[in-house]
Coordinates of C-alpha atoms and ligand atoms in Angstrom, one line a residue:
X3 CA -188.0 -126.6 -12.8
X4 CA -185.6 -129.4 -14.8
X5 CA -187.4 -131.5 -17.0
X6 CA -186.2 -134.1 -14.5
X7 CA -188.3 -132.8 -11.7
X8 CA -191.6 -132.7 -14.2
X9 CA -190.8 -136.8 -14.6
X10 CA -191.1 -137.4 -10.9
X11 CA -194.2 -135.7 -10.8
X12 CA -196.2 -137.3 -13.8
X13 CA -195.1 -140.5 -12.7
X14 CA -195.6 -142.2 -16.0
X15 CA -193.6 -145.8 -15.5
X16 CA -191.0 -145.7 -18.3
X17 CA -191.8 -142.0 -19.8
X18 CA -189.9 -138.9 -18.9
X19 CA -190.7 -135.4 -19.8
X20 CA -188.6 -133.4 -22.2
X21 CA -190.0 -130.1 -22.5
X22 CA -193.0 -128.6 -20.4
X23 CA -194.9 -125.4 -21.0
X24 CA -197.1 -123.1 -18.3
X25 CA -200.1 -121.2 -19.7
X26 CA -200.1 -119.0 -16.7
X27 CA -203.4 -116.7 -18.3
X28 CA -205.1 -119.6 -19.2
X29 CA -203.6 -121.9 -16.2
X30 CA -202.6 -124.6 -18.1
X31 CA -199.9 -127.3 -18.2
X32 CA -198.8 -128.9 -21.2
X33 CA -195.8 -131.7 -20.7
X34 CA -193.8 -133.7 -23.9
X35 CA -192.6 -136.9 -22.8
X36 CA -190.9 -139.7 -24.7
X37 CA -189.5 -143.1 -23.6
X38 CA -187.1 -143.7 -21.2
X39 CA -183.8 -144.5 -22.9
X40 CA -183.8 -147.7 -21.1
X41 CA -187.4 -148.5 -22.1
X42 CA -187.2 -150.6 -25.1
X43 CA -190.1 -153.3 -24.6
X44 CA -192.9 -152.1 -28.0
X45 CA -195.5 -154.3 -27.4
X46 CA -198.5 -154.2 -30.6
X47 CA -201.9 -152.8 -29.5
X48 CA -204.0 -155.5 -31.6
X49 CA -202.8 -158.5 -29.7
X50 CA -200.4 -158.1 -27.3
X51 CA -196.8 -159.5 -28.6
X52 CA -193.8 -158.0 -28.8
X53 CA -193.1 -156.1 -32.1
X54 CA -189.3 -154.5 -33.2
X55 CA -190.2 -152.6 -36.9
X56 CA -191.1 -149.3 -36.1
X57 CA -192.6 -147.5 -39.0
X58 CA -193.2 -143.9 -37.4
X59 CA -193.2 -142.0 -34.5
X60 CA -196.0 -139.5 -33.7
X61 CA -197.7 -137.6 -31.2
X62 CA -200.3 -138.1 -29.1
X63 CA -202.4 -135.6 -26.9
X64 CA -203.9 -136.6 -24.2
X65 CA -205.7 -135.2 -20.7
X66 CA -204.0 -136.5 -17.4
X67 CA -205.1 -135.6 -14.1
X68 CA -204.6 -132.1 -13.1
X69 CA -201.3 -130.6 -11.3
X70 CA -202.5 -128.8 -8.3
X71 CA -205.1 -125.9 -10.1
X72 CA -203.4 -126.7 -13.4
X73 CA -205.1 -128.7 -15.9
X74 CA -202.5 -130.9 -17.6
X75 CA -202.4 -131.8 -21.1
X76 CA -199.6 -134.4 -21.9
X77 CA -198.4 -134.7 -25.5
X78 CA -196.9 -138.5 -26.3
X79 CA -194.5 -140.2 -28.7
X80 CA -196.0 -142.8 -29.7
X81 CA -194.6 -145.8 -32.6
X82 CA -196.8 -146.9 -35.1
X83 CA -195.0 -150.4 -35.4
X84 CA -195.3 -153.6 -38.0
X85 CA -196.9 -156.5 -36.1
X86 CA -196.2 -159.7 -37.9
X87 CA -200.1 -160.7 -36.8
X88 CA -201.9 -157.7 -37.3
X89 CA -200.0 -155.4 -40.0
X90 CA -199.3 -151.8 -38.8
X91 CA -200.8 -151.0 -35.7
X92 CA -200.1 -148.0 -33.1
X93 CA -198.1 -149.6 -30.2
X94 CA -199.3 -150.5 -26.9
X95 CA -199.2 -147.7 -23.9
X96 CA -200.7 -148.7 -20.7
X97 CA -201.8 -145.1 -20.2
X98 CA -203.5 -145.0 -23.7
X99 CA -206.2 -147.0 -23.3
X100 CA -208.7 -145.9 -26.0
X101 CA -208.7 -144.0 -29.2
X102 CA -210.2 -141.1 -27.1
X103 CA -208.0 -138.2 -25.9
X104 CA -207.4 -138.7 -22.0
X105 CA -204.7 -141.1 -20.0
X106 CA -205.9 -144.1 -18.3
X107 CA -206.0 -142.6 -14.8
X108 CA -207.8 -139.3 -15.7
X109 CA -210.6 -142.0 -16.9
X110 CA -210.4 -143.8 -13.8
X111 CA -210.9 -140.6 -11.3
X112 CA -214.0 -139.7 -13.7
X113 CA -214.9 -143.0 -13.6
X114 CA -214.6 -142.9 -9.6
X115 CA -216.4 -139.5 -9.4
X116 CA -219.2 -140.5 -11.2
X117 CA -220.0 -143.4 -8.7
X118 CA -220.9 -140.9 -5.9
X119 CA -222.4 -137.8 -8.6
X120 CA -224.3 -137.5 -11.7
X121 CA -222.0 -137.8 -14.7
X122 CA -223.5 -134.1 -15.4
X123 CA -222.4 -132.6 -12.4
X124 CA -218.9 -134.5 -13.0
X125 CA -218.8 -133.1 -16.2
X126 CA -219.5 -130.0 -15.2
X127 CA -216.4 -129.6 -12.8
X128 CA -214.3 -131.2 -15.4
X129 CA -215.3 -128.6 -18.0
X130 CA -216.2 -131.3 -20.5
X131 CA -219.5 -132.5 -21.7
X132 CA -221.7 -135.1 -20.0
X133 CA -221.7 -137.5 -23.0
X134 CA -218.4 -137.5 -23.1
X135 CA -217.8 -137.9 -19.8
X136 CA -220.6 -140.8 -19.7
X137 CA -218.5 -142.9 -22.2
X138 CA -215.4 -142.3 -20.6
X139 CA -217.3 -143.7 -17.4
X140 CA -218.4 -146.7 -19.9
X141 CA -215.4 -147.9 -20.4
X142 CA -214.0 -147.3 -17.1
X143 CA -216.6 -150.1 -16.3
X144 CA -215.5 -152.1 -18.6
X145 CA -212.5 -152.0 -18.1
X146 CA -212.8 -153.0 -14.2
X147 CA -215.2 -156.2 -15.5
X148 CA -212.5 -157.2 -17.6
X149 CA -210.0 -156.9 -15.0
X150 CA -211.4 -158.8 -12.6
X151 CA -210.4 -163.0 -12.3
X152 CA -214.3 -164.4 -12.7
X153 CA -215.3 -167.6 -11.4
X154 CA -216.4 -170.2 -13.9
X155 CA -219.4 -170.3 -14.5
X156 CA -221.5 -174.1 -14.5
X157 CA -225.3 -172.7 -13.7
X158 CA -226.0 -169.9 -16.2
X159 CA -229.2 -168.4 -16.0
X160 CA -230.8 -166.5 -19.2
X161 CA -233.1 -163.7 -18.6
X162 CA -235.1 -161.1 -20.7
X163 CA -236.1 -158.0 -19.4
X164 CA -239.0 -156.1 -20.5
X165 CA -238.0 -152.6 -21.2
X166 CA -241.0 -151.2 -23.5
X167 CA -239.1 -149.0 -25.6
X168 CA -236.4 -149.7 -28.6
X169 CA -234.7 -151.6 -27.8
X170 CA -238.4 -153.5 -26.2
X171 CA -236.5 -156.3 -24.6
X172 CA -232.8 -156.6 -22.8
X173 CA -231.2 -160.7 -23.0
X174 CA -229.6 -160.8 -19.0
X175 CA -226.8 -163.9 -18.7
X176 CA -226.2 -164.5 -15.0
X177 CA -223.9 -166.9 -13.0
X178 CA -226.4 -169.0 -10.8
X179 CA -223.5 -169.8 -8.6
X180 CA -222.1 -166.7 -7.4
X181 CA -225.6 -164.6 -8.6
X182 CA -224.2 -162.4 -10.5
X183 CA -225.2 -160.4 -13.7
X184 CA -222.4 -161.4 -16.5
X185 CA -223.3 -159.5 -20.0
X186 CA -226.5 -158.2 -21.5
X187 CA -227.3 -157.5 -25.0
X188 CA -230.1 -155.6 -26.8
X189 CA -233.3 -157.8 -27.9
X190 CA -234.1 -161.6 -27.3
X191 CA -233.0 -163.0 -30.8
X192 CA -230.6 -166.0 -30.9
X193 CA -228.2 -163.7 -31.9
X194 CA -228.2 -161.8 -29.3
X195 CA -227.4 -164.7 -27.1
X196 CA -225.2 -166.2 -29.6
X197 CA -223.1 -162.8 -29.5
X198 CA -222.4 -163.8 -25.4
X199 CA -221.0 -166.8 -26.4
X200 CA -218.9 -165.6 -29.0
X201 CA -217.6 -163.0 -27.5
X202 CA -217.6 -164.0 -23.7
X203 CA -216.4 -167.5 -23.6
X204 CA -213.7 -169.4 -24.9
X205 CA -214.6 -173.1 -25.9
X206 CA -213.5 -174.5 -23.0
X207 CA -215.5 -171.9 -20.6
X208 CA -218.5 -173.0 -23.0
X209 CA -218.3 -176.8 -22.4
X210 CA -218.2 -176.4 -18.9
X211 CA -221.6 -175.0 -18.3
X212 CA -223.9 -178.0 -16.9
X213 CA -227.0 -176.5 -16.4
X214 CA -229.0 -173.4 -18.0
X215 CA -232.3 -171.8 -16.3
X216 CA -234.0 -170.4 -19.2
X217 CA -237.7 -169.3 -20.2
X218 CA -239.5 -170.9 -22.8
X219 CA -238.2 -169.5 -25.7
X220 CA -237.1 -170.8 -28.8
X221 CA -234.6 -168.5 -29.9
X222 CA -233.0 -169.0 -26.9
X223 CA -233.2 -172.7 -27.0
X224 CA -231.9 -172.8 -30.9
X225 CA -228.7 -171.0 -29.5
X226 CA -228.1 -172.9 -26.7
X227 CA -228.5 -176.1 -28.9
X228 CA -225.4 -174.5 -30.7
X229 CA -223.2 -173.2 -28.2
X230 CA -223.8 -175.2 -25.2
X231 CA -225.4 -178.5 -26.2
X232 CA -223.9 -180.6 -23.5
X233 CA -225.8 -177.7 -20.6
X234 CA -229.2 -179.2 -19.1
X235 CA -232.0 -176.7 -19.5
X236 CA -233.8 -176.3 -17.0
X237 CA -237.3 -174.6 -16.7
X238 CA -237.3 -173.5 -14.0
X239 CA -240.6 -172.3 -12.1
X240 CA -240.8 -168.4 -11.7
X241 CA -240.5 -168.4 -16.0
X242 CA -243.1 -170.9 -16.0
X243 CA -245.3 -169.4 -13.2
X244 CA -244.8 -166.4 -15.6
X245 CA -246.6 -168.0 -18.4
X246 CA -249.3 -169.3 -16.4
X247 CA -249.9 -165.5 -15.0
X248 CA -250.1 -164.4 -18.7
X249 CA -253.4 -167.4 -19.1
X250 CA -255.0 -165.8 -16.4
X251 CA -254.9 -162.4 -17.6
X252 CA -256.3 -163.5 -21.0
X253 CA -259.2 -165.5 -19.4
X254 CA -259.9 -161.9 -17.3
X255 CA -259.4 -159.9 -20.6
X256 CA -262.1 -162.1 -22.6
X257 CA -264.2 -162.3 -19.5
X258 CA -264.0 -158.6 -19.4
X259 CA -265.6 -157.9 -22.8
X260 CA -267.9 -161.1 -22.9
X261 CA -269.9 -159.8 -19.9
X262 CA -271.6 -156.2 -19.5
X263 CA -273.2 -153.7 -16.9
X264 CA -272.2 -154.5 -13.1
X265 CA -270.1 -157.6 -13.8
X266 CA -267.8 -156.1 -16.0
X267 CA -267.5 -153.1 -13.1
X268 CA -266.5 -156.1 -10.7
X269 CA -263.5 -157.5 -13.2
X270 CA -262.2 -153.7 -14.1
X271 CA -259.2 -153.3 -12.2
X272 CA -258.2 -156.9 -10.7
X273 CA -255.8 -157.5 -12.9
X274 CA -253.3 -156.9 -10.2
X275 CA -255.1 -159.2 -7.4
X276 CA -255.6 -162.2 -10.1
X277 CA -252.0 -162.5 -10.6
X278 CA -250.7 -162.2 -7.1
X279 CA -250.5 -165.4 -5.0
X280 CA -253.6 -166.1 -2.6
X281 CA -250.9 -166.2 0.4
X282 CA -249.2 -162.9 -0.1
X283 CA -253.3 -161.2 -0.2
X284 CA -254.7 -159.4 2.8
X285 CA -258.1 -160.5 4.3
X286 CA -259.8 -157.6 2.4
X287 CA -258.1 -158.8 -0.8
X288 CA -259.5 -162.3 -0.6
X289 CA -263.2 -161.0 0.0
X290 CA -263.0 -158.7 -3.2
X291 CA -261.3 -161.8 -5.7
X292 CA -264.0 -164.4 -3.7
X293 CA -266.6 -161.8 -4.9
X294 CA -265.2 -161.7 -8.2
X295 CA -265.0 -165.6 -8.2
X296 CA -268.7 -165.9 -7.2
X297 CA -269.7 -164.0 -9.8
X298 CA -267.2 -165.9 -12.6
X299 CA -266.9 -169.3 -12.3
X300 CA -264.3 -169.4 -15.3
X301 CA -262.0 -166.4 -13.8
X302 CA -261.8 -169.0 -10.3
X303 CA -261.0 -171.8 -12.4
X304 CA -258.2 -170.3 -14.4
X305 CA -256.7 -168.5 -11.0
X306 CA -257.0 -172.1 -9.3
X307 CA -255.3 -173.5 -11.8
X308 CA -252.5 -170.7 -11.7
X309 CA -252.3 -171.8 -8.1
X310 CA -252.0 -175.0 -8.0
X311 CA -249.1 -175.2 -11.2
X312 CA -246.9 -174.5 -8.6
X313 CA -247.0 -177.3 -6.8
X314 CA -244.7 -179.0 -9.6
X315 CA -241.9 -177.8 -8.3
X316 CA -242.4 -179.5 -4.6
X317 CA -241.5 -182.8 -5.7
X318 CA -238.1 -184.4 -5.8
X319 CA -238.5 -187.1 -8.5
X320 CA -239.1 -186.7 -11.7
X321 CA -242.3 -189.8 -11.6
X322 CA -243.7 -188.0 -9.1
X323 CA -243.1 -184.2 -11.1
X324 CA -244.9 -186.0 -14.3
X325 CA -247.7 -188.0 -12.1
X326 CA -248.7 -183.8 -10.9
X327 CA -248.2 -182.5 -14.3
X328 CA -250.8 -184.8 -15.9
X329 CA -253.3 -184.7 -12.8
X330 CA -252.9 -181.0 -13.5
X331 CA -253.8 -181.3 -17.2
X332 CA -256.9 -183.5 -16.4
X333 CA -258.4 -180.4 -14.8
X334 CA -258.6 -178.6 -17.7
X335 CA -260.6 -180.9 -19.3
X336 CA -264.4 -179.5 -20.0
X337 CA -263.3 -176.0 -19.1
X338 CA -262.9 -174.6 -22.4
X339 CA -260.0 -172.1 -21.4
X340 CA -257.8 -171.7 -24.4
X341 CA -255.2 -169.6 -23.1
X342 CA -254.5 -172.8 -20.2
X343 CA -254.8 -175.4 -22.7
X344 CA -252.0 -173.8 -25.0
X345 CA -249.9 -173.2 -21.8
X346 CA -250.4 -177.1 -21.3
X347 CA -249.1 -177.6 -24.6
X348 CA -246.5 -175.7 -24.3
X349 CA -245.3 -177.4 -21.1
X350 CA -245.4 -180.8 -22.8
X351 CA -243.6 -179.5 -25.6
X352 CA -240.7 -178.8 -23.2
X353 CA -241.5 -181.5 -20.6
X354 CA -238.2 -182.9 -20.7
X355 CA -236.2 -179.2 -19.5
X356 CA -239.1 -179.2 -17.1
X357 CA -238.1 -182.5 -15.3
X358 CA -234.7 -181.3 -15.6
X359 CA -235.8 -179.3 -12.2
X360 CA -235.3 -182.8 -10.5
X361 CA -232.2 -184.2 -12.3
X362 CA -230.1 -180.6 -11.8
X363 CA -230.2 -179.0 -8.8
X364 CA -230.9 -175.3 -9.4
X365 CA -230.5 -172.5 -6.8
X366 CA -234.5 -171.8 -6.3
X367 CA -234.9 -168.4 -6.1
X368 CA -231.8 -167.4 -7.0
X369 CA -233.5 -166.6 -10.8
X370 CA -236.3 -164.8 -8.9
X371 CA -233.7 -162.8 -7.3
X372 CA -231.2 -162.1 -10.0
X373 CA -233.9 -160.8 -12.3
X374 CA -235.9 -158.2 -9.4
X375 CA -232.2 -157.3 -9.2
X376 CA -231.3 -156.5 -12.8
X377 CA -235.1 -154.3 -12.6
X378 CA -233.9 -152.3 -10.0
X379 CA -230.2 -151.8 -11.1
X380 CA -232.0 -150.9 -14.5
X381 CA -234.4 -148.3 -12.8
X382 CA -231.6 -147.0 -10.4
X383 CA -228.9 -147.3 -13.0
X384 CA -226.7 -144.3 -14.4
X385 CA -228.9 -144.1 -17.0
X386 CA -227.3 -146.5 -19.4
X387 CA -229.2 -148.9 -21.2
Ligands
ZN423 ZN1 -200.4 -157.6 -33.3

């Protein structure tokens, strides 16, 4: 075959193949290819611009897709050129997209296969091994995210999800709007949120965000103060709610261990019931937590009160939000439940994000949904984390 024909069949835009080579025992293809002689556009790898200094040319080996039963190895020129920004760098080639040794569309088709198989099995065909096919499917990924026009994003929504192991907690930056994931980072620091809006957004992408549903957490709040100060927060009430189903199972903890014999039998194990809401419990669920309740006066009272926080987030103006808020506060008085008097401190502390709820119309729910979402793409997911 002319070197000619071997250039049709590669197919690389502006590349044509000099010299090709068939392993026949070891059923193998090996093709050399250098630039087009019309091909004279070097464009710098760091950033983009158009670069005429070349300092060498070298060669690169990389793994295309395969040529019928053949797999095909293609060996590149490449220039390593003098960019007036960036100092010498390797030149830009569309089908060199990483550092790692395989063309842009043998990543893609691993990157495809492993949507509908386990990378293992996809490495296995491949004859390569699964972590290396795993990053290659990493980048595929995000290389697709990149590639796609995003729609800006005004409600952001900052999430942390509760993993358990190192790293214990996962920082989840939605769009509100379109309710979609954007970015996730290791931890819950203020640097791990910072790092999304240094690397994510420009300045301009930044100053358009108007609102932010985030939890109660400083670290969070001391990086939004930096990045996004004009954004409303909003606390929205499923973080909230949260806190208040952390009070009730502290009251049930110290109740647990204050009491002894049969009482503490009727506690054990209702840890699950207590934090539910009393209109998502069957018949038989209410008789066991109104046993529970007749038996504890202080477990009813701090599950009432869990209850009726919610009712905050039925009103439309702010007077009336506050007016609830206090009348809710007034029932704690005499009841000696720590755990709900620092949540009420807490909620005064931030009262003004919390009014926010009525100044800034936030999807409701959409939070709700976006994190059970996140759980289960985490639980499903392809493992990465
Ligand atoms: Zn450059």
């Amino acid at each position: 075959m002319r070197d000619n024909d071997w250039t049709k069949i590669l197919g690389w835009p502006g590349y044509r193949v000099y010299r090709a080579e068939i392993d026949e025992a070891a059923k193998a293809l090996k093709l050399w290819v250098r630039r087009k002689p019309g091909n004279r556009r070097i464009v710098c790898s760091g950033c983009g611009r158009r670069v005429s200094e070349i300092r060498e040319v070298y060669e690169r080996e990389v793994r295309d897709l395969a040529c019928f039963e053949y797999p095909t190895t293609v060996v590149l020129e490449r220039y390593r050129v003098r960019c007036p920004d960036c100092g010498v760098k390797a030149e830009k080639v569309e089908q060199l997209p990483s550092q790692a040794p395989f063309s842009k569309r043998f990543e893609e088709a691993v990157g495809q296969a492993c949507e509908s198989a386990a990378a293992r099995q996809v490495a296995k065909r491949l004859g390569l091994a699964s972590s290396t096919v795993r990053a290659m499917d990493l980048r595929y990924l995000e290389r697709w995210a990149a590639g796609r026009r995003k729609p800006a994003l005004r409600q952001m929504g900052v999430d942390e999800i509760y993993l358990g192991k190192k790293p214990k907690f996962l920082t989840v930056v939605s769009n509100l709007e379109t309710v979609e994931p954007l970015w996730m980072g290791p931890e819950r620091k203020k640097e791990t949120l910072d790092e999304f809006f240094r690397t994510q957004l420009s300045g301009r992408q930044r100053r358009g965000i108007q609102a932010i549903c985030v939890d109660m957490w400083k670290p969070y709040g001391l990086s939004l103060e930096q990045w996004a100060p004009q954004g409303r927060i909003v606390y929205d009430k499923f973080h909230v709610l949260q806190h208040a189903q952390q009070a009730v199972d502290e009251v049930r903890r110290a109740e647990f261990f204050r009491q002894g014999g049969r009482k503490r039998e009727l506690v054990k194990g209702k840890r699950w019931l207590l934090l539910s809401r009393w209109v998502n419990l069957e018949p038989g669920q209410k008789r066991q937590l109104n046993q529970l309740f007749s038996l504890n006066r202080r477990v009813m009272k701090a599950y009432l009160l869990k209850e009726s926080l919610d009712r905050l987030w039925t009103y439309r103006y702010e007077g009336a939000m506050l007016r609830s808020l206090q009348s809710w506060i007034d029932q704690l008085r005499w009841q000696r439940l720590k755990p709900f008097e620092k949540l009420a401190g807490m909620l005064l502390d931030h009262l003004e994000g919390i009014l926010n709820y009525c100044r800034t119309k936030v999807p409701l729910g959409v939070v709700e949904a976006v994190n059970g979402n996140l759980k289960s793409l985490l639980r499903r997911g392809r493992g990465y984390k």
